[in-house]
């Protein structure tokens, strides 16, 4: 079957998105071209603008149009607390909670020797230098609970132990979760991190 090369190129481009396979890419391409060309043009324009104008903040490595980013420039943010995250998406998630008012440091990934990501590649030396310079009273480690996340957390703890208070996000049973649907590792973390009630 003969298909226009431009259509195939669009399909292939859409497949780079997480969770988008061949069928989803075809449906998306057809929808954009057949039903919503105006929004497709807006999407293309927004993507080009973002690629041209968004960079990483020179202080925290969040995505930004200005240097430093709005969070780093905000005088109302707490300067004594530094939250270490693995990606700009993590900053978005924490900010949506509305509960954290400190500063951030965004790593460029997590330690993964198989992918060639060592301490230098993910920005650990710059994190350690920032902690040394700014002396925050607390460093909150908010990394994924994966093998790579645990290895990165361990490296940070070993380097910063004794310099500042080190904490990590609580892990365990999610709100609305039922115990018989939770894996053993999550349940064991929840048991180890249990807190006292009634005080």
Tab-separated table of C-alpha atoms in Angstrom:
chain	number	residue	atom	x	y	z
A	1	UNK	CA	0.000	0.000	0.000
A	2	UNK	CA	1.382	3.390	-1.013
A	3	UNK	CA	1.362	5.973	1.788
A	4	UNK	CA	2.522	9.575	1.453
A	5	UNK	CA	6.112	9.903	2.750
A	6	UNK	CA	5.181	13.020	4.730
A	7	UNK	CA	2.438	11.093	6.521
A	8	UNK	CA	4.886	8.284	7.378
A	9	UNK	CA	7.392	10.886	8.646
A	10	UNK	CA	4.701	12.393	10.900
A	11	UNK	CA	3.810	8.938	12.252
A	12	UNK	CA	7.454	8.178	13.007
A	13	UNK	CA	7.877	11.532	14.761
A	14	UNK	CA	4.837	10.923	16.973
A	15	UNK	CA	6.196	7.508	17.969
A	16	UNK	CA	9.033	9.202	19.862
A	17	UNK	CA	6.486	10.188	22.547
A	18	UNK	CA	6.284	7.909	25.599
A	19	UNK	CA	3.546	5.306	25.369
A	20	UNK	CA	2.804	5.984	21.681
A	21	UNK	CA	3.005	2.878	19.509
A	22	UNK	CA	2.362	2.457	15.750
A	23	UNK	CA	-1.453	2.420	15.983
A	24	UNK	CA	-1.649	5.388	18.342
A	25	UNK	CA	0.743	7.347	16.126
A	26	UNK	CA	-1.411	6.633	13.071
A	27	UNK	CA	-4.603	7.732	14.880
A	28	UNK	CA	-2.930	10.918	16.141
A	29	UNK	CA	-1.543	11.782	12.709
A	30	UNK	CA	-4.929	11.221	11.048
A	31	UNK	CA	-6.713	13.277	13.712
A	32	UNK	CA	-4.310	16.197	13.378
A	33	UNK	CA	-4.482	16.215	9.583
A	34	UNK	CA	-8.137	15.344	9.016
A	35	UNK	CA	-10.041	16.843	11.930
A	36	UNK	CA	-7.997	19.561	13.606
A	37	UNK	CA	-5.487	21.246	11.296
A	38	UNK	CA	-5.761	24.556	13.151
A	39	UNK	CA	-4.765	22.997	16.467
A	40	UNK	CA	-2.103	20.940	14.687
A	41	UNK	CA	-0.557	24.198	13.454
A	42	UNK	CA	-0.761	25.601	16.995
A	43	UNK	CA	0.940	22.473	18.333
A	44	UNK	CA	3.724	22.755	15.762
A	45	UNK	CA	4.216	26.438	16.569
A	46	UNK	CA	4.259	25.827	20.345
A	47	UNK	CA	6.789	23.019	19.911
A	48	UNK	CA	9.106	25.188	17.778
A	49	UNK	CA	8.829	28.077	20.290
A	50	UNK	CA	9.593	25.761	23.224
A	51	UNK	CA	12.606	24.247	21.467
A	52	UNK	CA	13.982	27.677	20.592
A	53	UNK	CA	13.292	29.532	23.840
A	54	UNK	CA	13.308	27.045	26.726
A	55	UNK	CA	16.662	26.237	28.326
A	56	UNK	CA	17.825	24.914	31.671
A	57	UNK	CA	18.112	27.315	34.600
A	58	UNK	CA	21.799	27.945	35.315
A	59	UNK	CA	21.117	27.554	39.052
A	60	UNK	CA	18.630	24.693	39.509
A	61	UNK	CA	18.433	23.158	35.977
A	62	UNK	CA	14.639	23.508	35.715
A	63	UNK	CA	13.227	24.429	32.298
A	64	UNK	CA	12.948	28.205	31.904
A	65	UNK	CA	12.786	31.123	29.470
A	66	UNK	CA	14.751	33.434	31.803
A	67	UNK	CA	17.956	33.139	33.826
A	68	UNK	CA	17.621	32.267	36.596
A	69	UNK	CA	14.162	30.681	36.559
A	70	UNK	CA	11.126	32.140	38.329
A	71	UNK	CA	11.471	29.804	41.321
A	72	UNK	CA	15.132	30.719	41.895
A	73	UNK	CA	14.335	34.457	41.507
A	74	UNK	CA	11.342	34.400	43.860
A	75	UNK	CA	12.346	36.195	47.104
A	76	UNK	CA	9.495	34.494	48.984
A	77	UNK	CA	10.972	31.013	48.503
A	78	UNK	CA	12.646	29.456	51.530
A	79	UNK	CA	16.410	29.495	50.967
A	80	UNK	CA	17.378	27.028	53.693
A	81	UNK	CA	15.720	23.972	52.131
A	82	UNK	CA	16.942	22.362	48.898
A	83	UNK	CA	14.940	19.619	47.171
A	84	UNK	CA	16.867	17.306	44.834
A	85	UNK	CA	14.792	15.877	41.969
A	86	UNK	CA	15.556	13.796	38.891
A	87	UNK	CA	13.791	15.828	36.189
A	88	UNK	CA	11.859	19.064	35.543
A	89	UNK	CA	8.676	16.949	35.588
A	90	UNK	CA	9.331	16.201	39.251
A	91	UNK	CA	9.467	19.943	39.995
A	92	UNK	CA	6.088	20.394	38.267
A	93	UNK	CA	4.567	17.593	40.358
A	94	UNK	CA	5.893	18.986	43.659
A	95	UNK	CA	4.841	22.547	42.784
A	96	UNK	CA	1.300	21.347	42.023
A	97	UNK	CA	1.032	20.078	45.591
A	98	UNK	CA	1.398	23.687	46.798
A	99	UNK	CA	3.115	22.484	49.992
A	100	UNK	CA	6.811	22.974	49.224
A	101	UNK	CA	8.246	26.488	49.328
A	102	UNK	CA	11.988	25.859	49.193
A	103	UNK	CA	14.592	25.737	46.420
A	104	UNK	CA	15.330	22.956	43.906
A	105	UNK	CA	18.243	21.215	42.286
A	106	UNK	CA	17.296	19.149	39.240
A	107	UNK	CA	19.678	16.353	38.275
A	108	UNK	CA	20.105	15.475	34.608
A	109	UNK	CA	18.923	11.918	35.200
A	110	UNK	CA	19.858	9.180	37.670
A	111	UNK	CA	23.013	7.120	38.013
A	112	UNK	CA	22.984	4.367	35.401
A	113	UNK	CA	26.342	2.909	34.360
A	114	UNK	CA	24.683	0.859	31.608
A	115	UNK	CA	23.482	4.091	29.983
A	116	UNK	CA	26.792	5.855	30.589
A	117	UNK	CA	25.315	8.122	33.284
A	118	UNK	CA	27.834	8.637	36.051
A	119	UNK	CA	28.060	11.380	38.712
A	120	UNK	CA	29.462	13.968	36.269
A	121	UNK	CA	26.830	13.305	33.602
A	122	UNK	CA	23.889	13.813	35.971
A	123	UNK	CA	25.344	16.861	37.737
A	124	UNK	CA	26.250	15.550	41.193
A	125	UNK	CA	29.486	17.597	41.519
A	126	UNK	CA	27.503	20.818	40.889
A	127	UNK	CA	24.940	19.755	43.530
A	128	UNK	CA	27.680	19.117	46.086
A	129	UNK	CA	29.300	22.473	45.276
A	130	UNK	CA	25.972	24.268	45.707
A	131	UNK	CA	25.383	22.660	49.096
A	132	UNK	CA	28.937	23.589	50.110
A	133	UNK	CA	28.417	27.224	49.018
A	134	UNK	CA	24.872	27.826	50.258
A	135	UNK	CA	24.859	25.613	53.363
A	136	UNK	CA	21.120	24.789	53.372
A	137	UNK	CA	19.751	23.559	56.681
A	138	UNK	CA	18.026	20.634	54.935
A	139	UNK	CA	18.403	18.709	51.674
A	140	UNK	CA	15.243	16.818	50.695
A	141	UNK	CA	15.945	13.893	48.360
A	142	UNK	CA	12.937	13.365	46.101
A	143	UNK	CA	14.184	10.717	43.673
A	144	UNK	CA	12.395	7.742	42.172
A	145	UNK	CA	12.262	4.555	44.227
A	146	UNK	CA	14.064	2.535	41.537
A	147	UNK	CA	17.477	0.855	41.469
A	148	UNK	CA	18.907	3.975	39.775
A	149	UNK	CA	17.121	6.301	42.202
A	150	UNK	CA	18.360	4.368	45.224
A	151	UNK	CA	21.941	4.343	43.880
A	152	UNK	CA	21.795	8.098	43.308
A	153	UNK	CA	20.310	8.684	46.761
A	154	UNK	CA	23.069	6.589	48.329
A	155	UNK	CA	25.754	8.597	46.500
A	156	UNK	CA	24.229	11.900	47.679
A	157	UNK	CA	23.914	10.707	51.271
A	158	UNK	CA	27.514	9.449	51.356
A	159	UNK	CA	28.804	12.784	50.054
A	160	UNK	CA	26.634	15.143	52.130
A	161	UNK	CA	26.381	13.196	55.401
A	162	UNK	CA	27.428	15.458	58.266
A	163	UNK	CA	27.149	18.679	56.213
A	164	UNK	CA	23.392	19.192	56.495
A	165	UNK	CA	20.164	17.493	57.541
A	166	UNK	CA	19.243	14.899	54.894
A	167	UNK	CA	15.633	13.789	54.431
A	168	UNK	CA	13.715	11.946	51.759
A	169	UNK	CA	10.092	11.831	50.730
A	170	UNK	CA	8.005	9.281	52.618
A	171	UNK	CA	7.367	6.075	50.721
A	172	UNK	CA	4.740	3.415	51.125
A	173	UNK	CA	1.005	2.858	50.812
A	174	UNK	CA	-0.670	5.397	48.491
A	175	UNK	CA	-3.859	7.199	49.479
A	176	UNK	CA	-6.767	4.974	48.500
A	177	UNK	CA	-4.505	1.944	48.138
A	178	UNK	CA	-5.585	-1.463	49.390
A	179	UNK	CA	-2.955	-3.595	51.106
A	180	UNK	CA	-3.680	-6.730	49.081
A	181	UNK	CA	-2.932	-4.804	45.857
A	182	UNK	CA	0.450	-3.435	46.986
A	183	UNK	CA	3.750	-5.112	46.151
A	184	UNK	CA	5.963	-6.493	48.932
A	185	UNK	CA	8.709	-3.869	48.513
A	186	UNK	CA	6.297	-0.949	48.859
A	187	UNK	CA	4.621	-2.576	51.842
A	188	UNK	CA	7.964	-3.196	53.570
A	189	UNK	CA	8.937	0.471	53.018
A	190	UNK	CA	5.593	1.552	54.467
A	191	UNK	CA	6.142	-0.617	57.544
A	192	UNK	CA	9.691	0.678	58.029
A	193	UNK	CA	8.521	4.308	57.665
A	194	UNK	CA	5.455	4.042	59.896
A	195	UNK	CA	4.596	7.015	62.114
A	196	UNK	CA	2.983	7.255	65.531
A	197	UNK	CA	-0.688	8.228	65.854
A	198	UNK	CA	-2.555	9.942	68.669
A	199	UNK	CA	0.088	12.402	69.794
